[in-house]
Amino acid sequence: MQQNYLDGLNDSQRKAVEHINGPLMIVAGAGSGKTKVLTTRIAHLIRSGVDSFRILALTFTNKAAAEMKERIGHILGNSEARNLFIGTFHSVFAKILRVEADKLGYPRNFTIYDTDDAKSVIKTILTELNLDDKSYKPAFVLNRISAAKNALIGPAEYAEDRLIRQEDERSNRPLIHEIYKRYAIRCYRNGAMDFDDLLFKMYELLVRFPEVLSKYQNKFQYILIDEYQDTNTSQYQIIKMLGAVHENICVVGDDAQSIYSFRGATVQNILQFKDDYQDVNVVKLEQNYRSTQSILNVANRVISNNKNQIEKSLWTDNGTGEKIRIVRTMTDNDEGRYIADTISEMKLRYHYANKDFAILYRTNAQSRAFEESLRKKNIPYKIYGGLSFYQRKEVKDMLAYLRLIVNPRDEENIKRVINYPVRGIGKTSLDRMLIIAGEHNIPLWEVMHNPVGAGLKGAAAAAVENFVIMIKSFQTSLEKDNAYDIAFNAGKHTGLVRELYNDKSVEGLARYENIQELLNSIKEFTETPDEEGELTDKSLGSYLQQITLLTEVGKEDDENQDVVRLMTIHAAKGLEYPCVFSVGLEENLFPSTMSLYDREGLEEERRLFYVAVTRAKERLWITYANSRYRFGNLVSNEPSRFLDEIPSEYSETAYTGTAGNQQRPSFGPRFAQKEQSFEKVPSLKQLADKLQKNTSTAAHTPSADFAADDPAEIQKGMKVEHQKFGFGQVLTIEGSSNNPIATIDFGAGHGQKKIMLFYAKLRIVR
DNA sequence: TTAACTTATGTTTTT
DNA sequence: CATAAGTTAA
């Protein structure tokens, strides 16, 4: 263990670290060494004799949890650090719920639904209720339900709440309470919890089972919570219950960086912490070690426009530094080009590396212009966020099989894979079984054990039986085999891997590789040693529960990868870079249109801007475009109101991309026009193609006595008549017996066509 | 059944 | 514009 861990702390940091018993609130300004204090404090607790098994540290993101683990490992050595309970709210509660699942009537291997899973459940409920998914958009409905859960409002309370019901009625969606009710029932029946349930059910568990509550109250003698300003009501209540016995609760946060209210977070939690406990110790970390004076000045001035803050004044010992540059460009593409140029220039002039730069934007969609410009200049970059690996179709398919094996109670997975790869269980068979399941209120999986009883005939019934036998064979090995072995076998015997392997298209290849990557990550999971001793295991069930809570695939430590980082400001929270570009500072984009209804919304946008500014250590650029492409057409926006809040003495302004000073000045305008005309007017070729298609299809009039023959009778070499293509000769018949495909030569007018015999009507010419 | 085609629709932010 | 969802033809 490091001896000198207390060295190098300033007075307030040291005060926070050395506080041991009783509630503690650390107000940590941006760049004030928050993580250092948190990790050192944990080390100090252990140093002072606290049992490492009895410390719980909750973070908001996986990244923060990983960083904390690593840094504590450095101070204490990994063997001691391993005993700590560190993780996100969601992952820690998932682990506890897994242990206590039976009390709530859930299987130990309950499925965790991500947002897509949740939306598809809502979709099935919408069809059940005969509601159209236009006014009841699944995303909207889910948001409503999510907000309710985060406020600890269950389906029954939701239905009884006059105010909520009024809101729904006013927005013309009066039946959301009914959807919520069914959604909850459906999730329960499926043995599944969504993200919000991990909090909601945790709360329920503690309330309904006092012995469980006291078990965890006693276990967790010390509780630390990071990013306290981003906690929501359910998290707040859970913490309150868990900490009630020892009251050794330490919260760390910065109200100026509260940016997750859309997830139900409420700044009130941090603003009122002092009133929740008696004798709360408050420590403010106000010295900033990250940024130059100029950057900090801008940040302070901007945030001072918000009301209702915990009073604090950030200061720094660092030098004044460069002025902030505010840059206007003509379009979003110019913005991209300007930034790529600037990065090149900075690298040349000041010897920065690629990894010293970050481009921060409000929405993921903005990344495209930067991708293009960076690629053009051969600057390596990495985009964070966007659609995750686990959201890809092929990965979800594979995971659906694994989830099905572990939790057959969840019919969502069955529906997804029952006929993929194709095994002759069509929509009709599935629907029939679903109806039976609904009528008798039993799981679909049960119905599938007796397909004949559900009214399925020969081939279909046999296919279902085989499917059940196959899944069961994987289940029998659940106990003895680890996650990887089962996943490998499942990929093989379900035919999923072969299906992807046989697809030789570019996308098909990528999909196959993704499955291999997934299998590798499962292997990695099985081979890395346990982290939290008693609660982790290497079973498939354990793997699946953590995987849904993971955003990125755990790969090489990208910290040192020499690439420019592109990410949303939300994703950048907690990070820092020497050079930061905060882009797209335009009204309706940043601040976003959605936030302009009320003061709170706007203030949150401002905090977001504050977060962006305070990521920068040395240099900061703030850019905006006169106009940018949105939904395919050029839209012009006013400069963001936040720009007016930046004092001119700390900044300088520049313009680029104005007409006439581009790289192709001589025939720039003409060239641009030409390009445009090519894009807007439908091309002659397209028109010609259309015309030809129309004329050539105006073809064959079927014979008066036209009647389709049984496709089974059609043989190679026969002459046939097609309703549209006229007469032709069968050249070959291929494909399987339940989907024969014939190649037929229809002569000059149509040439050779591939025709599926079961669907095209053909008359045999005898 | 499935692939190709047309049409609608959307941009916050994430566990 | 870019993708998902819905439609239609084979």
mmCIF file of C-alpha atoms in Angstrom, chain A residues 69-404:
data_model
loop_
_atom_site.group_PDB
_atom_site.id
_atom_site.type_symbol
_atom_site.label_atom_id
_atom_site.label_comp_id
_atom_site.label_asym_id
_atom_site.label_seq_id
_atom_site.Cartn_x
_atom_site.Cartn_y
_atom_site.Cartn_z
ATOM 1 C CA LYS A 69 -11.693 0.887 -9.114
ATOM 2 C CA GLU A 70 -8.465 1.378 -10.947
ATOM 3 C CA ARG A 71 -7.337 4.329 -8.906
ATOM 4 C CA ILE A 72 -8.149 2.688 -5.608
ATOM 5 C CA GLY A 73 -6.262 -0.351 -6.840
ATOM 6 C CA HIS A 74 -3.232 1.862 -7.295
ATOM 7 C CA ILE A 75 -3.347 3.084 -3.741
ATOM 8 C CA LEU A 76 -4.381 -0.087 -1.956
ATOM 9 C CA GLY A 77 -3.271 -2.868 -4.213
ATOM 10 C CA ASN A 78 -5.784 -4.866 -6.202
ATOM 11 C CA SER A 79 -6.513 -7.584 -3.697
ATOM 12 C CA GLU A 80 -7.946 -5.170 -1.164
ATOM 13 C CA ALA A 81 -9.674 -2.998 -3.758
ATOM 14 C CA ARG A 82 -11.442 -6.050 -5.129
ATOM 15 C CA ASN A 83 -13.612 -6.410 -2.047
ATOM 16 C CA LEU A 84 -15.202 -3.019 -2.486
ATOM 17 C CA PHE A 85 -18.684 -2.742 -3.860
ATOM 18 C CA ILE A 86 -18.209 -0.187 -6.605
ATOM 19 C CA GLY A 87 -20.519 0.199 -9.568
ATOM 20 C CA THR A 88 -23.315 2.121 -11.171
ATOM 21 C CA PHE A 89 -26.619 2.301 -9.381
ATOM 22 C CA HIS A 90 -28.057 0.010 -11.985
ATOM 23 C CA SER A 91 -25.386 -2.654 -11.897
ATOM 24 C CA VAL A 92 -25.115 -2.794 -8.105
ATOM 25 C CA PHE A 93 -28.870 -3.036 -7.691
ATOM 26 C CA ALA A 94 -29.063 -5.645 -10.423
ATOM 27 C CA LYS A 95 -26.635 -7.785 -8.486
ATOM 28 C CA ILE A 96 -28.609 -7.436 -5.291
ATOM 29 C CA LEU A 97 -31.890 -8.089 -7.059
ATOM 30 C CA ARG A 98 -30.427 -11.212 -8.572
ATOM 31 C CA VAL A 99 -29.751 -12.557 -5.123
ATOM 32 C CA GLU A 100 -33.158 -11.564 -3.783
ATOM 33 C CA ALA A 101 -35.177 -12.151 -6.945
ATOM 34 C CA ASP A 102 -37.402 -14.931 -5.618
ATOM 35 C CA LYS A 103 -38.779 -12.666 -2.913
ATOM 36 C CA LEU A 104 -40.283 -10.457 -5.584
ATOM 37 C CA GLY A 105 -41.433 -13.389 -7.683
ATOM 38 C CA TYR A 106 -38.771 -12.967 -10.320
ATOM 39 C CA PRO A 107 -36.463 -15.681 -11.549
ATOM 40 C CA ARG A 108 -32.893 -15.368 -10.400
ATOM 41 C CA ASN A 109 -31.928 -15.069 -14.037
ATOM 42 C CA PHE A 110 -34.372 -12.302 -14.821
ATOM 43 C CA THR A 111 -33.804 -10.561 -18.126
ATOM 44 C CA ILE A 112 -32.780 -6.924 -18.188
ATOM 45 C CA TYR A 113 -34.532 -5.002 -20.953
ATOM 46 C CA ASP A 114 -32.760 -2.201 -22.697
ATOM 47 C CA THR A 115 -34.720 0.633 -24.255
ATOM 48 C CA ASP A 116 -35.311 -1.230 -27.503
ATOM 49 C CA ASP A 117 -36.633 -4.290 -25.721
ATOM 50 C CA ALA A 118 -38.933 -2.122 -23.663
ATOM 51 C CA LYS A 119 -40.244 -0.362 -26.739
ATOM 52 C CA SER A 120 -41.037 -3.584 -28.494
ATOM 53 C CA VAL A 121 -43.021 -4.806 -25.504
ATOM 54 C CA ILE A 122 -44.949 -1.562 -25.629
ATOM 55 C CA LYS A 123 -45.606 -2.093 -29.303
ATOM 56 C CA THR A 124 -47.173 -5.484 -28.701
ATOM 57 C CA ILE A 125 -49.345 -3.974 -25.998
ATOM 58 C CA LEU A 126 -50.437 -1.232 -28.383
ATOM 59 C CA THR A 127 -51.601 -3.793 -30.904
ATOM 60 C CA GLU A 128 -53.386 -5.696 -28.168
ATOM 61 C CA LEU A 129 -55.249 -2.558 -27.165
ATOM 62 C CA ASN A 130 -55.850 -1.593 -30.766
ATOM 63 C CA LEU A 131 -54.134 1.734 -30.324
ATOM 64 C CA ASP A 132 -52.224 3.258 -33.187
ATOM 65 C CA ASP A 133 -48.561 3.859 -32.620
ATOM 66 C CA LYS A 134 -48.753 7.315 -34.130
ATOM 67 C CA SER A 135 -50.379 9.112 -31.255
ATOM 68 C CA TYR A 136 -49.029 6.540 -28.841
ATOM 69 C CA LYS A 137 -45.450 6.566 -29.958
ATOM 70 C CA PRO A 138 -43.615 3.807 -28.075
ATOM 71 C CA ALA A 139 -40.743 6.141 -27.205
ATOM 72 C CA PHE A 140 -43.157 8.683 -25.770
ATOM 73 C CA VAL A 141 -45.111 6.100 -23.812
ATOM 74 C CA LEU A 142 -41.931 4.595 -22.449
ATOM 75 C CA ASN A 143 -40.735 8.019 -21.370
ATOM 76 C CA ARG A 144 -43.941 8.558 -19.484
ATOM 77 C CA ILE A 145 -43.641 5.203 -17.747
ATOM 78 C CA SER A 146 -39.988 5.768 -17.052
ATOM 79 C CA ALA A 147 -40.616 9.160 -15.478
ATOM 80 C CA ALA A 148 -43.297 7.611 -13.304
ATOM 81 C CA LYS A 149 -41.036 4.828 -12.092
ATOM 82 C CA ASN A 150 -38.208 7.224 -11.371
ATOM 83 C CA ALA A 151 -40.624 9.146 -9.188
ATOM 84 C CA LEU A 152 -41.665 5.846 -7.547
ATOM 85 C CA ILE A 153 -45.144 5.971 -9.021
ATOM 86 C CA GLY A 154 -46.423 2.475 -9.777
ATOM 87 C CA PRO A 155 -49.196 1.603 -12.265
ATOM 88 C CA ALA A 156 -51.923 1.811 -9.632
ATOM 89 C CA GLU A 157 -50.803 5.178 -8.298
ATOM 90 C CA TYR A 158 -50.404 6.399 -11.853
ATOM 91 C CA ALA A 159 -53.991 5.512 -12.666
ATOM 92 C CA GLU A 160 -55.240 7.250 -9.551
ATOM 93 C CA ASP A 161 -53.188 10.390 -9.928
ATOM 94 C CA ARG A 162 -55.543 13.090 -11.140
ATOM 95 C CA LEU A 163 -52.834 15.416 -12.337
ATOM 96 C CA ILE A 164 -51.006 12.819 -14.363
ATOM 97 C CA ARG A 165 -54.220 11.582 -15.914
ATOM 98 C CA GLN A 166 -55.114 15.126 -16.876
ATOM 99 C CA GLU A 167 -51.755 15.582 -18.533
ATOM 100 C CA ASP A 168 -52.245 12.433 -20.541
ATOM 101 C CA GLU A 169 -55.745 13.416 -21.533
ATOM 102 C CA ARG A 170 -54.623 16.839 -22.588
ATOM 103 C CA SER A 171 -51.937 15.342 -24.777
ATOM 104 C CA ASN A 172 -54.576 13.057 -26.266
ATOM 105 C CA ARG A 173 -53.138 9.906 -24.839
ATOM 106 C CA PRO A 174 -55.625 9.059 -22.102
ATOM 107 C CA LEU A 175 -54.809 5.368 -22.030
ATOM 108 C CA ILE A 176 -51.197 5.507 -20.962
ATOM 109 C CA HIS A 177 -52.158 4.313 -17.503
ATOM 110 C CA GLU A 178 -53.645 1.200 -19.072
ATOM 111 C CA ILE A 179 -50.502 0.616 -21.131
ATOM 112 C CA TYR A 180 -48.376 1.095 -18.033
ATOM 113 C CA LYS A 181 -50.463 -1.458 -16.143
ATOM 114 C CA ARG A 182 -50.164 -4.025 -18.902
ATOM 115 C CA TYR A 183 -46.516 -3.262 -19.433
ATOM 116 C CA ALA A 184 -45.780 -3.961 -15.795
ATOM 117 C CA ILE A 185 -47.755 -7.206 -15.892
ATOM 118 C CA ARG A 186 -46.072 -8.230 -19.100
ATOM 119 C CA CYS A 187 -42.583 -7.569 -17.793
ATOM 120 C CA TYR A 188 -43.362 -9.526 -14.675
ATOM 121 C CA ARG A 189 -44.765 -12.411 -16.663
ATOM 122 C CA ASN A 190 -41.660 -12.362 -18.837
ATOM 123 C CA GLY A 191 -39.430 -12.317 -15.795
ATOM 124 C CA ALA A 192 -37.884 -9.118 -17.045
ATOM 125 C CA MET A 193 -36.919 -5.742 -15.641
ATOM 126 C CA ASP A 194 -36.165 -2.606 -17.576
ATOM 127 C CA PHE A 195 -33.547 -0.064 -16.511
ATOM 128 C CA ASP A 196 -35.954 1.822 -14.323
ATOM 129 C CA ASP A 197 -37.177 -1.367 -12.677
ATOM 130 C CA LEU A 198 -33.680 -1.982 -11.366
ATOM 131 C CA LEU A 199 -34.228 1.054 -9.179
ATOM 132 C CA PHE A 200 -37.961 0.734 -8.699
ATOM 133 C CA LYS A 201 -37.847 -2.945 -7.715
ATOM 134 C CA MET A 202 -34.884 -2.352 -5.477
ATOM 135 C CA TYR A 203 -36.966 0.193 -3.635
ATOM 136 C CA GLU A 204 -39.890 -2.191 -3.491
ATOM 137 C CA LEU A 205 -37.635 -4.916 -2.148
ATOM 138 C CA LEU A 206 -36.368 -2.740 0.686
ATOM 139 C CA VAL A 207 -39.824 -1.511 1.590
ATOM 140 C CA ARG A 208 -41.593 -4.841 1.498
ATOM 141 C CA PHE A 209 -38.942 -6.942 3.215
ATOM 142 C CA PRO A 210 -37.598 -5.317 6.370
ATOM 143 C CA GLU A 211 -35.208 -8.195 6.970
ATOM 144 C CA VAL A 212 -33.641 -7.583 3.557
ATOM 145 C CA LEU A 213 -33.410 -3.895 4.299
ATOM 146 C CA SER A 214 -31.626 -4.435 7.564
ATOM 147 C CA LYS A 215 -29.293 -6.961 5.993
ATOM 148 C CA TYR A 216 -28.016 -4.398 3.513
ATOM 149 C CA GLN A 217 -28.186 -1.534 5.961
ATOM 150 C CA ASN A 218 -25.783 -3.443 8.136
ATOM 151 C CA LYS A 219 -23.592 -4.630 5.338
ATOM 152 C CA PHE A 220 -22.988 -1.197 3.919
ATOM 153 C CA GLN A 221 -21.451 0.685 6.753
ATOM 154 C CA TYR A 222 -20.131 3.415 4.476
ATOM 155 C CA ILE A 223 -21.861 4.676 1.381
ATOM 156 C CA LEU A 224 -20.345 7.037 -1.153
ATOM 157 C CA ILE A 225 -22.230 8.540 -4.057
ATOM 158 C CA ASP A 226 -20.655 10.215 -7.020
ATOM 159 C CA GLU A 227 -22.422 12.808 -9.198
ATOM 160 C CA TYR A 228 -25.088 13.272 -6.579
ATOM 161 C CA GLN A 229 -26.624 16.123 -8.565
ATOM 162 C CA ASP A 230 -27.733 13.577 -11.151
ATOM 163 C CA THR A 231 -29.662 11.254 -8.874
ATOM 164 C CA ASN A 232 -33.422 10.902 -9.198
ATOM 165 C CA THR A 233 -36.131 10.361 -6.644
ATOM 166 C CA SER A 234 -35.951 6.572 -6.580
ATOM 167 C CA GLN A 235 -32.194 6.626 -6.143
ATOM 168 C CA TYR A 236 -32.566 9.198 -3.445
ATOM 169 C CA GLN A 237 -35.081 7.141 -1.502
ATOM 170 C CA ILE A 238 -33.053 3.965 -1.783
ATOM 171 C CA ILE A 239 -29.927 5.670 -0.509
ATOM 172 C CA LYS A 240 -31.880 7.190 2.310
ATOM 173 C CA MET A 241 -33.117 3.795 3.411
ATOM 174 C CA LEU A 242 -29.803 2.036 3.041
ATOM 175 C CA GLY A 243 -27.940 4.721 4.952
ATOM 176 C CA ALA A 244 -30.466 5.194 7.725
ATOM 177 C CA VAL A 245 -28.666 3.049 10.301
ATOM 178 C CA HIS A 246 -25.084 4.237 10.061
ATOM 179 C CA GLU A 247 -25.696 7.592 8.416
ATOM 180 C CA ASN A 248 -22.215 7.393 6.960
ATOM 181 C CA ILE A 249 -23.282 8.838 3.709
ATOM 182 C CA CYS A 250 -20.896 10.815 1.604
ATOM 183 C CA VAL A 251 -22.229 12.524 -1.471
ATOM 184 C CA VAL A 252 -20.116 14.266 -4.044
ATOM 185 C CA GLY A 253 -21.483 16.549 -6.666
ATOM 186 C CA ASP A 254 -21.667 19.871 -8.389
ATOM 187 C CA ASP A 255 -25.054 21.432 -8.873
ATOM 188 C CA ALA A 256 -23.607 23.427 -11.759
ATOM 189 C CA GLN A 257 -23.091 20.195 -13.667
ATOM 190 C CA SER A 258 -26.540 18.699 -13.264
ATOM 191 C CA ILE A 259 -27.463 17.690 -16.802
ATOM 192 C CA TYR A 260 -29.672 14.638 -16.534
ATOM 193 C CA SER A 261 -33.082 15.933 -15.582
ATOM 194 C CA PHE A 262 -34.503 14.188 -18.639
ATOM 195 C CA ARG A 263 -33.838 11.001 -16.784
ATOM 196 C CA GLY A 264 -35.669 12.178 -13.756
ATOM 197 C CA ALA A 265 -32.658 13.586 -11.951
ATOM 198 C CA THR A 266 -33.455 16.410 -9.638
ATOM 199 C CA VAL A 267 -30.957 19.012 -8.452
ATOM 200 C CA GLN A 268 -33.085 19.314 -5.365
ATOM 201 C CA ASN A 269 -31.381 16.203 -3.996
ATOM 202 C CA ILE A 270 -28.068 17.967 -3.665
ATOM 203 C CA LEU A 271 -29.543 21.337 -2.778
ATOM 204 C CA GLN A 272 -31.457 19.796 0.107
ATOM 205 C CA PHE A 273 -28.955 17.245 1.348
ATOM 206 C CA LYS A 274 -28.198 19.460 4.299
ATOM 207 C CA ASP A 275 -31.797 19.178 5.473
ATOM 208 C CA ASP A 276 -31.944 15.404 5.183
ATOM 209 C CA TYR A 277 -29.551 14.658 8.015
ATOM 210 C CA GLN A 278 -28.474 16.312 11.168
ATOM 211 C CA ASP A 279 -24.967 17.728 11.401
ATOM 212 C CA VAL A 280 -24.060 17.467 7.770
ATOM 213 C CA ASN A 281 -20.465 18.291 7.144
ATOM 214 C CA VAL A 282 -20.021 20.354 4.003
ATOM 215 C CA VAL A 283 -16.704 20.623 2.246
ATOM 216 C CA LYS A 284 -16.293 22.751 -0.847
ATOM 217 C CA LEU A 285 -13.586 22.032 -3.339
ATOM 218 C CA GLU A 286 -13.063 25.312 -5.116
ATOM 219 C CA GLN A 287 -9.568 25.175 -6.454
ATOM 220 C CA ASN A 288 -9.508 24.127 -10.065
ATOM 221 C CA TYR A 289 -6.438 22.249 -11.235
ATOM 222 C CA ARG A 290 -7.523 21.750 -14.775
ATOM 223 C CA SER A 291 -8.069 24.906 -16.757
ATOM 224 C CA THR A 292 -6.416 28.205 -17.507
ATOM 225 C CA GLN A 293 -7.702 31.375 -15.927
ATOM 226 C CA SER A 294 -9.305 32.477 -19.199
ATOM 227 C CA ILE A 295 -11.290 29.294 -19.556
ATOM 228 C CA LEU A 296 -12.407 29.425 -15.971
ATOM 229 C CA ASN A 297 -13.416 33.059 -16.269
ATOM 230 C CA VAL A 298 -15.670 32.227 -19.170
ATOM 231 C CA ALA A 299 -17.160 29.262 -17.336
ATOM 232 C CA ASN A 300 -17.831 31.248 -14.183
ATOM 233 C CA ARG A 301 -19.416 34.105 -16.051
ATOM 234 C CA VAL A 302 -21.675 31.856 -18.088
ATOM 235 C CA ILE A 303 -22.950 29.857 -15.125
ATOM 236 C CA SER A 304 -23.604 33.005 -13.108
ATOM 237 C CA ASN A 305 -26.663 33.527 -15.290
ATOM 238 C CA ASN A 306 -28.371 30.628 -13.548
ATOM 239 C CA LYS A 307 -30.437 31.073 -10.425
ATOM 240 C CA ASN A 308 -30.502 28.748 -7.431
ATOM 241 C CA GLN A 309 -26.974 27.601 -6.994
ATOM 242 C CA ILE A 310 -24.841 26.451 -4.154
ATOM 243 C CA GLU A 311 -22.568 29.372 -3.601
ATOM 244 C CA LYS A 312 -18.981 28.718 -4.567
ATOM 245 C CA SER A 313 -16.182 30.442 -6.373
ATOM 246 C CA LEU A 314 -13.852 28.459 -8.543
ATOM 247 C CA TRP A 315 -10.333 29.732 -8.797
ATOM 248 C CA THR A 316 -7.050 28.491 -10.159
ATOM 249 C CA ASP A 317 -3.322 28.864 -9.789
ATOM 250 C CA ASN A 318 -2.838 28.196 -13.454
ATOM 251 C CA GLY A 319 -1.740 30.926 -15.827
ATOM 252 C CA THR A 320 -4.029 33.120 -17.852
ATOM 253 C CA GLY A 321 -3.552 31.083 -21.009
ATOM 254 C CA GLU A 322 -4.865 31.806 -24.442
ATOM 255 C CA LYS A 323 -8.032 33.691 -25.103
ATOM 256 C CA ILE A 324 -11.068 31.631 -26.019
ATOM 257 C CA ARG A 325 -11.732 31.669 -29.729
ATOM 258 C CA ILE A 326 -15.249 32.105 -30.968
ATOM 259 C CA VAL A 327 -15.535 31.149 -34.601
ATOM 260 C CA ARG A 328 -18.397 31.615 -37.009
ATOM 261 C CA THR A 329 -18.581 29.533 -40.162
ATOM 262 C CA MET A 330 -21.028 29.510 -43.046
ATOM 263 C CA THR A 331 -22.221 25.925 -42.853
ATOM 264 C CA ASP A 332 -21.774 22.822 -40.768
ATOM 265 C CA ASN A 333 -19.349 21.520 -43.377
ATOM 266 C CA ASP A 334 -17.273 24.673 -43.048
ATOM 267 C CA GLU A 335 -17.321 24.151 -39.328
ATOM 268 C CA GLY A 336 -15.912 20.680 -39.837
ATOM 269 C CA ARG A 337 -13.283 21.909 -42.250
ATOM 270 C CA TYR A 338 -12.256 24.737 -39.950
ATOM 271 C CA ILE A 339 -11.754 22.363 -37.055
ATOM 272 C CA ALA A 340 -9.785 19.830 -39.072
ATOM 273 C CA ASP A 341 -7.571 22.643 -40.358
ATOM 274 C CA THR A 342 -7.084 24.039 -36.898
ATOM 275 C CA ILE A 343 -6.130 20.664 -35.476
ATOM 276 C CA SER A 344 -3.505 20.228 -38.187
ATOM 277 C CA GLU A 345 -2.156 23.665 -37.548
ATOM 278 C CA MET A 346 -2.023 23.214 -33.782
ATOM 279 C CA LYS A 347 -0.201 19.934 -34.165
ATOM 280 C CA LEU A 348 2.409 21.535 -36.384
ATOM 281 C CA ARG A 349 2.876 24.682 -34.432
ATOM 282 C CA TYR A 350 2.653 23.474 -30.833
ATOM 283 C CA HIS A 351 3.348 19.754 -31.202
ATOM 284 C CA TYR A 352 0.033 18.602 -29.854
ATOM 285 C CA ALA A 353 -0.905 14.973 -30.416
ATOM 286 C CA ASN A 354 -4.243 13.862 -31.819
ATOM 287 C CA LYS A 355 -5.371 12.662 -28.429
ATOM 288 C CA ASP A 356 -5.072 16.185 -27.052
ATOM 289 C CA PHE A 357 -8.189 17.227 -28.975
ATOM 290 C CA ALA A 358 -11.843 16.667 -28.315
ATOM 291 C CA ILE A 359 -14.832 17.818 -30.330
ATOM 292 C CA LEU A 360 -17.925 18.138 -28.190
ATOM 293 C CA TYR A 361 -21.420 18.492 -29.602
ATOM 294 C CA ARG A 362 -24.969 18.668 -28.370
ATOM 295 C CA THR A 363 -26.427 15.839 -30.460
ATOM 296 C CA ASN A 364 -24.929 12.698 -31.896
ATOM 297 C CA ALA A 365 -26.152 13.606 -35.366
ATOM 298 C CA GLN A 366 -23.640 16.433 -35.533
ATOM 299 C CA SER A 367 -20.703 14.061 -35.691
ATOM 300 C CA ARG A 368 -20.971 13.446 -39.424
ATOM 301 C CA ALA A 369 -19.515 16.700 -40.683
ATOM 302 C CA PHE A 370 -16.483 16.227 -38.442
ATOM 303 C CA GLU A 371 -15.995 12.645 -39.481
ATOM 304 C CA GLU A 372 -15.824 13.734 -43.090
ATOM 305 C CA SER A 373 -13.467 16.616 -42.576
ATOM 306 C CA LEU A 374 -11.126 14.642 -40.330
ATOM 307 C CA ARG A 375 -11.020 11.735 -42.712
ATOM 308 C CA LYS A 376 -10.196 14.062 -45.578
ATOM 309 C CA LYS A 377 -7.228 15.392 -43.636
ATOM 310 C CA ASN A 378 -6.143 11.948 -42.504
ATOM 311 C CA ILE A 379 -6.584 12.781 -38.860
ATOM 312 C CA PRO A 380 -7.432 9.647 -36.881
ATOM 313 C CA TYR A 381 -10.484 9.969 -34.673
ATOM 314 C CA LYS A 382 -12.857 7.992 -32.551
ATOM 315 C CA ILE A 383 -16.524 8.583 -32.061
ATOM 316 C CA TYR A 384 -17.995 7.722 -28.706
ATOM 317 C CA GLY A 385 -21.633 6.865 -28.323
ATOM 318 C CA GLY A 386 -24.025 6.439 -31.182
ATOM 319 C CA LEU A 387 -25.527 3.022 -31.542
ATOM 320 C CA SER A 388 -23.858 0.550 -29.326
ATOM 321 C CA PHE A 389 -22.458 -2.793 -30.336
ATOM 322 C CA TYR A 390 -25.182 -4.516 -28.405
ATOM 323 C CA GLN A 391 -27.918 -2.844 -30.385
ATOM 324 C CA ARG A 392 -26.929 -4.429 -33.678
ATOM 325 C CA LYS A 393 -29.410 -6.870 -35.031
ATOM 326 C CA GLU A 394 -27.144 -9.896 -35.221
ATOM 327 C CA VAL A 395 -25.849 -9.314 -31.706
ATOM 328 C CA LYS A 396 -29.383 -8.969 -30.391
ATOM 329 C CA ASP A 397 -30.345 -12.182 -32.167
ATOM 330 C CA MET A 398 -27.524 -14.077 -30.558
ATOM 331 C CA LEU A 399 -28.252 -12.558 -27.177
ATOM 332 C CA ALA A 400 -31.928 -13.429 -27.595
ATOM 333 C CA TYR A 401 -30.983 -17.096 -27.865
ATOM 334 C CA LEU A 402 -28.843 -16.846 -24.779
ATOM 335 C CA ARG A 403 -31.522 -15.023 -22.847
ATOM 336 C CA LEU A 404 -34.068 -17.587 -23.945
#
